[in-house]
């Protein structure tokens, strides 16, 4: 038995679908039959171009959206099941989210103290005003800010500091699982590493599990244990981070990787770049069969007819592509 087989799955996403009604009749399939799991204590990176359904997946996992179909299990319990208020509160305490835009996600009229203490108040985690204050000061220290910042307002802070406030707010209820939805995309490059380092330090200290969403594969590589690649509402590849970078199987993943510049100029010159043709099709009217086929350099007839299933092509390495499908791989001259 491999090590991974013994690890506890904190989150299990099973055939998750999230459709949105747009206009009078149209249905937008933002997330369409996505399955994956996240082990306790790991960072699972979720990548893909803008609009492929990463945020919707995160938001449905954390119950900000109801699922259209499928389920999400947290510690084995269906998060979309009917819950009593007490259960719901308990559940909300375990899962927190950090948002991309640290400004829009912080109430401009509230002091930093009240922003951070919101969860403490909701969950009754402080018995007195003094204890509440102390908890807030401790959280500020934890994220690299200090007590003097407590009575200020969000606009008085830089982007990086605001993101630290967002992190402190998430930590206030002592969660097990944090979804970080492009937490550094809006920050200056010089600040990005600091926030990533902080998230990693907190993970180590507190045994946190992360779903780390990003559109940039190079970013996710360093922080993630495993990575999932989404395309137009589907999960097309899942593997351990190093394995995914060393042996990408899906043509889409290869294309994403080839877009990342490498520091070695000789290698940079010699390597083959895969330029994707066209734009991502609309999730209102996705292509038949494999959704990537309209942009795939290797697509054949079968790709328009049959949607490939996610299958384990190498140990722990899953891919949804007919190239690796025993039934159909003969259709390719590869
Ligand atoms: N609340 C919503 N109502 C309608 N469409 C939405 C909503 N949220 C997201 N979408 C659409 O769902 C698709 C996936 O969006 P999103 O999950 O935000 O992608 P990503 O985070 O990967 O950029 C996009 O086409 C987006 O326009
Ligand atoms: Mg998003």
CSV table of C-alpha atoms and ligand atoms in Angstrom, one decimal:
chain,number,residue,atom,x,y,z
A,1,UNK,CA,0.0,0.0,0.0
A,2,UNK,CA,1.3,3.4,-0.8
A,3,UNK,CA,1.6,6.2,1.7
A,4,UNK,CA,-1.2,8.2,0.1
A,5,UNK,CA,-3.6,5.4,0.4
A,6,UNK,CA,-3.5,5.7,4.2
A,7,UNK,CA,-3.9,9.4,4.3
A,8,UNK,CA,-7.2,10.9,5.5
A,9,UNK,CA,-9.3,12.7,3.0
A,10,UNK,CA,-10.5,15.9,4.6
A,11,UNK,CA,-12.5,17.0,1.5
A,12,UNK,CA,-14.1,14.7,-1.1
A,13,UNK,CA,-15.7,16.3,-4.1
A,14,UNK,CA,-17.8,13.9,-6.0
A,15,UNK,CA,-19.3,14.6,-9.4
A,16,UNK,CA,-19.9,18.1,-8.4
A,17,UNK,CA,-22.0,20.3,-10.8
A,18,UNK,CA,-22.8,24.0,-10.4
A,19,UNK,CA,-24.9,25.5,-13.2
A,20,UNK,CA,-26.1,29.1,-13.3
A,21,UNK,CA,-29.2,30.3,-15.1
A,22,UNK,CA,-28.3,33.1,-17.4
A,23,UNK,CA,-30.9,35.2,-19.2
A,24,UNK,CA,-34.3,33.5,-19.7
A,25,UNK,CA,-33.3,30.1,-20.8
A,26,UNK,CA,-29.6,29.6,-21.0
A,27,UNK,CA,-27.7,27.4,-18.5
A,28,UNK,CA,-24.1,28.2,-17.8
A,29,UNK,CA,-22.2,25.0,-16.8
A,30,UNK,CA,-19.5,26.6,-14.6
A,31,UNK,CA,-18.6,23.3,-12.9
A,32,UNK,CA,-19.6,20.2,-14.7
A,33,UNK,CA,-19.0,16.8,-13.0
A,34,UNK,CA,-15.8,17.5,-11.1
A,35,UNK,CA,-14.3,15.0,-8.7
A,36,UNK,CA,-11.2,15.2,-6.5
A,37,UNK,CA,-10.2,15.0,-2.9
A,38,UNK,CA,-7.9,16.9,-0.6
A,39,UNK,CA,-5.9,15.1,2.1
A,40,UNK,CA,-5.7,16.6,5.6
A,41,UNK,CA,-2.7,18.8,6.0
A,42,UNK,CA,-1.9,19.2,2.3
A,43,UNK,CA,-2.1,22.1,-0.1
A,44,UNK,CA,-4.1,21.3,-3.2
A,45,UNK,CA,-3.5,23.8,-6.0
A,46,UNK,CA,-6.3,24.4,-8.4
A,47,UNK,CA,-5.3,26.0,-11.7
A,48,UNK,CA,-6.7,26.9,-15.1
A,49,UNK,CA,-7.4,30.0,-17.2
A,50,UNK,CA,-9.8,32.6,-16.0
A,51,UNK,CA,-13.4,31.5,-16.2
A,52,UNK,CA,-12.8,27.7,-16.1
A,53,UNK,CA,-14.7,27.3,-12.8
A,54,UNK,CA,-12.1,27.5,-10.1
A,55,UNK,CA,-13.8,30.0,-7.9
A,56,UNK,CA,-17.2,28.4,-8.4
A,57,UNK,CA,-15.7,25.1,-7.3
A,58,UNK,CA,-14.3,26.7,-4.1
A,59,UNK,CA,-17.4,28.6,-3.4
A,60,UNK,CA,-19.6,25.5,-3.8
A,61,UNK,CA,-17.3,23.5,-1.5
A,62,UNK,CA,-17.6,26.1,1.2
A,63,UNK,CA,-21.4,26.3,0.7
A,64,UNK,CA,-21.4,29.9,-0.6
A,65,UNK,CA,-23.3,28.3,-3.5
A,66,UNK,CA,-25.7,25.4,-3.4
A,67,UNK,CA,-24.6,22.5,-5.6
A,68,UNK,CA,-26.6,21.7,-8.7
A,69,UNK,CA,-25.7,18.1,-8.4
A,70,UNK,CA,-23.0,15.8,-6.8
A,71,UNK,CA,-21.7,16.2,-3.4
A,72,UNK,CA,-18.9,17.5,-1.2
A,73,UNK,CA,-17.9,15.6,1.9
A,74,UNK,CA,-16.0,17.3,4.7
A,75,UNK,CA,-14.7,14.7,7.2
A,76,UNK,CA,-17.1,12.3,5.5
A,77,UNK,CA,-20.2,14.5,6.0
A,78,UNK,CA,-22.1,16.0,3.1
A,79,UNK,CA,-21.8,19.8,3.4
A,80,UNK,CA,-24.9,20.4,1.3
A,81,UNK,CA,-27.1,18.3,3.5
A,82,UNK,CA,-29.8,19.9,5.6
A,83,UNK,CA,-28.2,21.0,8.9
A,84,UNK,CA,-29.5,22.3,12.2
A,85,UNK,CA,-28.3,25.9,13.0
A,86,UNK,CA,-25.8,24.5,15.5
A,87,UNK,CA,-24.4,22.1,12.9
A,88,UNK,CA,-24.2,24.8,10.4
A,89,UNK,CA,-22.3,27.1,12.8
A,90,UNK,CA,-19.9,24.3,13.7
A,91,UNK,CA,-19.3,23.7,10.0
A,92,UNK,CA,-18.8,27.3,9.1
A,93,UNK,CA,-16.1,27.5,11.8
A,94,UNK,CA,-14.1,24.7,10.2
A,95,UNK,CA,-14.0,26.2,6.7
A,96,UNK,CA,-12.8,29.7,5.9
A,97,UNK,CA,-12.0,31.6,2.7
A,98,UNK,CA,-9.4,34.1,1.8
A,99,UNK,CA,-10.4,36.2,-1.2
A,100,UNK,CA,-8.5,37.6,-4.2
A,101,UNK,CA,-9.2,41.2,-3.6
A,102,UNK,CA,-8.3,42.1,0.0
A,103,UNK,CA,-10.0,45.5,-0.4
A,104,UNK,CA,-13.4,44.5,-1.6
A,105,UNK,CA,-13.6,41.7,0.9
A,106,UNK,CA,-13.0,43.9,3.9
A,107,UNK,CA,-15.8,46.1,5.1
A,108,UNK,CA,-14.4,49.7,4.8
A,109,UNK,CA,-16.6,51.0,7.6
A,110,UNK,CA,-15.3,48.5,10.2
A,111,UNK,CA,-12.1,48.8,12.2
A,112,UNK,CA,-9.5,46.1,11.7
A,113,UNK,CA,-10.3,44.8,15.2
A,114,UNK,CA,-14.0,44.4,14.4
A,115,UNK,CA,-13.3,42.8,11.1
A,116,UNK,CA,-11.0,40.2,12.7
A,117,UNK,CA,-13.3,39.7,15.6
A,118,UNK,CA,-16.4,39.0,13.6
A,119,UNK,CA,-16.0,35.2,13.7
A,120,UNK,CA,-15.0,35.4,17.4
A,121,UNK,CA,-18.3,37.2,18.1
A,122,UNK,CA,-20.4,34.9,16.0
A,123,UNK,CA,-19.0,31.8,17.6
A,124,UNK,CA,-18.7,33.2,21.1
A,125,UNK,CA,-15.0,32.5,21.3
A,126,UNK,CA,-14.2,35.3,23.8
A,127,UNK,CA,-15.7,35.6,27.2
A,128,UNK,CA,-14.9,39.3,27.8
A,129,UNK,CA,-14.0,42.4,25.8
A,130,UNK,CA,-10.5,42.0,27.2
A,131,UNK,CA,-10.2,38.5,25.9
A,132,UNK,CA,-11.6,39.6,22.5
A,133,UNK,CA,-9.0,42.3,22.3
A,134,UNK,CA,-6.2,40.0,23.3
A,135,UNK,CA,-7.2,37.5,20.7
A,136,UNK,CA,-7.3,40.1,18.0
A,137,UNK,CA,-3.8,41.5,19.0
A,138,UNK,CA,-2.4,37.9,19.0
A,139,UNK,CA,-3.9,37.3,15.5
A,140,UNK,CA,-2.4,40.6,14.3
A,141,UNK,CA,1.0,39.5,15.5
A,142,UNK,CA,0.6,36.1,14.0
A,143,UNK,CA,0.1,37.6,10.5
A,144,UNK,CA,3.0,40.1,10.9
A,145,UNK,CA,1.0,43.2,11.9
A,146,UNK,CA,0.7,44.7,15.4
A,147,UNK,CA,-1.7,45.9,18.0
A,148,UNK,CA,-1.4,49.5,16.9
A,149,UNK,CA,-3.2,48.5,13.7
A,150,UNK,CA,-6.3,47.3,15.5
A,151,UNK,CA,-8.3,50.6,15.5
A,152,UNK,CA,-7.5,51.6,12.0
A,153,UNK,CA,-9.6,51.1,8.8
A,154,UNK,CA,-8.8,49.0,5.8
A,155,UNK,CA,-8.1,51.9,3.5
A,156,UNK,CA,-5.1,52.9,5.7
A,157,UNK,CA,-3.3,49.7,4.7
A,158,UNK,CA,-1.3,48.5,1.7
A,159,UNK,CA,-2.6,45.5,-0.4
A,160,UNK,CA,-0.3,43.1,1.3
A,161,UNK,CA,-1.3,44.3,4.7
A,162,UNK,CA,-4.9,44.0,3.8
A,163,UNK,CA,-4.4,40.5,2.7
A,164,UNK,CA,-2.8,39.8,6.1
A,165,UNK,CA,-5.9,41.2,7.7
A,166,UNK,CA,-8.0,38.8,5.6
A,167,UNK,CA,-5.8,36.0,6.8
A,168,UNK,CA,-6.2,37.0,10.4
A,169,UNK,CA,-9.9,37.1,10.0
A,170,UNK,CA,-9.9,33.6,8.6
A,171,UNK,CA,-7.7,32.3,11.4
A,172,UNK,CA,-9.8,33.9,14.1
A,173,UNK,CA,-12.2,30.9,14.3
A,174,UNK,CA,-9.3,28.4,14.3
A,175,UNK,CA,-10.4,26.6,11.1
A,176,UNK,CA,-9.2,23.3,9.7
A,177,UNK,CA,-9.6,24.1,6.0
A,178,UNK,CA,-8.9,27.4,4.2
A,179,UNK,CA,-9.7,28.1,0.6
A,180,UNK,CA,-7.4,30.8,-0.7
A,181,UNK,CA,-8.9,32.1,-4.0
A,182,UNK,CA,-6.0,33.8,-5.9
A,183,UNK,CA,-4.9,35.4,-2.6
A,184,UNK,CA,-1.8,37.0,-4.2
A,185,UNK,CA,-2.9,37.8,-7.7
A,186,UNK,CA,-3.8,41.4,-6.9
A,187,UNK,CA,-0.6,42.0,-5.0
A,188,UNK,CA,2.8,43.4,-6.2
A,189,UNK,CA,5.2,40.7,-7.1
A,190,UNK,CA,7.5,41.8,-4.3
A,191,UNK,CA,4.8,41.2,-1.8
A,192,UNK,CA,3.5,37.9,-3.2
A,193,UNK,CA,6.3,35.8,-1.7
A,194,UNK,CA,5.8,37.3,1.7
A,195,UNK,CA,2.1,36.3,1.7
A,196,UNK,CA,2.9,32.8,0.4
A,197,UNK,CA,5.5,32.4,3.1
A,198,UNK,CA,3.1,33.5,5.7
A,199,UNK,CA,0.4,31.0,4.5
A,200,UNK,CA,3.0,28.2,4.6
A,201,UNK,CA,4.2,29.1,8.0
A,202,UNK,CA,0.6,29.1,9.3
A,203,UNK,CA,0.0,25.8,7.7
A,204,UNK,CA,2.9,24.2,9.5
A,205,UNK,CA,2.1,25.7,12.8
A,206,UNK,CA,-1.6,25.0,12.7
A,207,UNK,CA,-1.9,21.8,10.6
A,208,UNK,CA,-4.1,23.6,8.1
A,209,UNK,CA,-5.4,22.2,4.9
A,210,UNK,CA,-5.5,24.5,1.9
A,211,UNK,CA,-7.2,24.7,-1.4
A,212,UNK,CA,-5.1,27.2,-3.2
A,213,UNK,CA,-6.6,28.6,-6.4
A,214,UNK,CA,-4.5,30.4,-9.0
A,215,UNK,CA,-4.5,30.9,-12.7
A,216,UNK,CA,-0.7,30.7,-12.8
A,217,UNK,CA,0.9,27.3,-12.7
A,218,UNK,CA,4.4,28.6,-11.7
A,219,UNK,CA,2.9,30.0,-8.5
A,220,UNK,CA,1.1,26.9,-7.5
A,221,UNK,CA,4.1,24.6,-8.0
A,222,UNK,CA,6.0,25.8,-5.0
A,223,UNK,CA,3.1,25.9,-2.5
A,224,UNK,CA,1.1,22.8,-3.6
A,225,UNK,CA,1.5,19.1,-2.7
A,226,UNK,CA,-0.9,18.1,-5.4
A,227,UNK,CA,-2.3,20.1,-8.3
A,228,UNK,CA,-5.6,19.9,-10.2
A,229,UNK,CA,-6.0,21.5,-13.6
A,230,UNK,CA,-9.4,22.7,-14.7
A,231,UNK,CA,-10.6,23.5,-18.2
A,232,UNK,CA,-14.1,24.8,-19.0
A,233,UNK,CA,-15.8,23.3,-15.9
A,234,UNK,CA,-14.0,20.0,-16.0
A,235,UNK,CA,-11.0,18.6,-14.1
A,236,UNK,CA,-8.6,17.5,-16.8
A,237,UNK,CA,-5.6,16.4,-14.7
A,238,UNK,CA,-4.6,15.7,-11.1
A,239,UNK,CA,-1.2,14.7,-9.8
A,240,UNK,CA,1.5,15.4,-7.3
A,241,UNK,CA,3.0,18.8,-7.9
A,242,UNK,CA,6.5,17.6,-9.1
A,243,UNK,CA,5.0,14.8,-11.2
A,244,UNK,CA,2.6,17.2,-12.9
A,245,UNK,CA,5.5,19.5,-13.8
A,246,UNK,CA,7.9,16.8,-14.9
A,247,UNK,CA,5.4,14.6,-16.7
A,248,UNK,CA,2.3,16.6,-17.8
A,249,UNK,CA,0.0,14.3,-19.6
A,250,UNK,CA,-2.9,16.4,-20.8
A,251,UNK,CA,-2.2,18.6,-23.8
A,252,UNK,CA,-3.8,21.5,-22.0
A,253,UNK,CA,-1.5,21.1,-19.0
A,254,UNK,CA,1.4,20.9,-21.4
A,255,UNK,CA,0.3,24.1,-23.0
A,256,UNK,CA,0.0,25.9,-19.7
A,257,UNK,CA,3.4,24.7,-18.7
A,258,UNK,CA,5.0,25.7,-21.9
A,259,UNK,CA,3.7,29.3,-21.3
A,260,UNK,CA,5.8,29.6,-18.2
A,261,UNK,CA,9.2,31.2,-18.9
A,262,UNK,CA,12.2,29.2,-17.6
A,263,UNK,CA,15.3,30.9,-16.2
A,264,UNK,CA,17.8,28.9,-18.4
A,265,UNK,CA,18.1,30.8,-21.7
A,266,UNK,CA,19.6,27.8,-23.6
A,267,UNK,CA,16.7,25.6,-22.5
A,268,UNK,CA,14.3,28.4,-23.1
A,269,UNK,CA,15.4,28.6,-26.8
A,270,UNK,CA,15.4,24.9,-27.4
A,271,UNK,CA,12.1,23.9,-25.9
A,272,UNK,CA,8.9,23.6,-27.8
A,273,UNK,CA,6.1,26.0,-27.1
A,274,UNK,CA,2.6,25.0,-27.4
A,275,UNK,CA,0.5,27.9,-28.4
A,276,UNK,CA,-3.2,27.3,-27.9
A,277,UNK,CA,-5.4,28.4,-30.7
A,278,UNK,CA,-8.6,30.4,-30.1
A,279,UNK,CA,-10.3,31.4,-26.9
A,280,UNK,CA,-11.9,29.3,-24.3
A,281,UNK,CA,-15.4,28.4,-25.6
A,282,UNK,CA,-18.5,29.6,-23.7
A,283,UNK,CA,-19.6,27.4,-20.8
A,284,UNK,CA,-23.2,28.1,-22.0
A,285,UNK,CA,-22.5,26.1,-25.1
A,286,UNK,CA,-19.4,23.9,-24.5
A,287,UNK,CA,-18.0,21.7,-27.3
A,288,UNK,CA,-19.3,18.1,-27.5
A,289,UNK,CA,-17.1,15.3,-26.3
A,290,UNK,CA,-13.8,16.6,-24.9
A,291,UNK,CA,-14.2,20.3,-24.1
A,292,UNK,CA,-10.6,21.0,-24.9
A,293,UNK,CA,-10.8,19.5,-28.4
A,294,UNK,CA,-11.5,22.8,-30.2
A,295,UNK,CA,-8.1,24.1,-29.1
A,296,UNK,CA,-6.2,20.8,-28.8
A,297,UNK,CA,-3.4,20.2,-31.4
A,298,UNK,CA,-3.9,16.5,-31.1
A,299,UNK,CA,-7.7,16.2,-31.4
A,300,UNK,CA,-9.2,13.5,-33.6
A,301,UNK,CA,-12.8,12.5,-34.4
A,302,UNK,CA,-13.3,10.5,-31.3
A,303,UNK,CA,-12.6,13.6,-29.2
A,304,UNK,CA,-15.8,15.3,-30.6
A,305,UNK,CA,-17.9,12.2,-29.9
A,306,UNK,CA,-16.9,10.9,-26.5
A,307,UNK,CA,-16.1,12.9,-23.3
A,308,UNK,CA,-13.0,11.4,-21.8
A,309,UNK,CA,-13.2,10.2,-18.2
A,310,UNK,CA,-10.6,11.1,-15.6
A,311,UNK,CA,-8.5,7.9,-15.2
A,312,UNK,CA,-5.3,7.0,-13.4
A,313,UNK,CA,-2.7,6.8,-16.1
A,314,UNK,CA,0.3,6.6,-13.7
A,315,UNK,CA,0.3,6.0,-10.0
A,316,UNK,CA,-1.6,8.9,-8.4
A,317,UNK,CA,-1.6,10.7,-11.7
A,318,UNK,CA,-5.1,11.2,-13.2
A,319,UNK,CA,-5.9,12.5,-16.6
A,320,UNK,CA,-9.1,13.0,-18.7
A,321,UNK,CA,-7.8,12.5,-22.3
A,322,UNK,CA,-8.4,9.8,-24.9
A,323,UNK,CA,-4.7,9.7,-25.5
A,324,UNK,CA,-4.4,7.7,-22.3
A,325,UNK,CA,-7.6,5.7,-22.7
A,326,UNK,CA,-7.0,2.0,-23.7
A,327,UNK,CA,-10.2,2.1,-25.7
A,328,UNK,CA,-9.3,5.1,-27.8
A,329,UNK,CA,-5.6,5.7,-27.8
A,330,UNK,CA,-5.1,3.8,-31.1
A,331,UNK,CA,-7.0,6.7,-32.7
A,332,UNK,CA,-3.9,8.9,-32.2
A,333,UNK,CA,-0.6,8.6,-34.1
A,334,UNK,CA,1.4,9.4,-31.0
B,1,LIG,N1,-22.8,33.9,-9.9
B,1,LIG,C1,-22.6,33.6,-11.2
B,1,LIG,N2,-23.7,33.7,-12.1
B,1,LIG,C2,-23.5,33.4,-13.4
B,1,LIG,N3,-22.3,33.0,-13.9
B,1,LIG,C3,-21.3,32.9,-13.1
B,1,LIG,C4,-21.4,33.2,-11.7
B,1,LIG,N4,-20.2,33.0,-11.2
B,1,LIG,C5,-19.4,32.5,-12.1
B,1,LIG,N5,-20.0,32.5,-13.3
B,1,LIG,C6,-19.5,32.0,-14.6
B,1,LIG,O1,-19.0,30.7,-14.4
B,1,LIG,C7,-17.8,30.5,-15.1
B,1,LIG,C8,-16.7,30.1,-14.2
B,1,LIG,O2,-16.4,31.2,-13.4
B,1,LIG,P1,-15.4,31.2,-12.2
B,1,LIG,O3,-15.7,30.0,-11.3
B,1,LIG,O4,-15.4,32.5,-11.5
B,1,LIG,O5,-14.0,30.9,-12.9
B,1,LIG,P2,-12.5,31.1,-12.5
B,1,LIG,O6,-12.5,31.3,-11.0
B,1,LIG,O7,-11.8,29.9,-12.9
B,1,LIG,O8,-12.0,32.3,-13.2
B,1,LIG,C9,-17.5,31.7,-15.9
B,1,LIG,O9,-18.1,31.6,-17.2
B,1,LIG,C10,-18.3,32.8,-15.1
B,1,LIG,O10,-18.7,33.9,-15.9
B,2,LIG,MG1,-11.8,32.9,-9.9
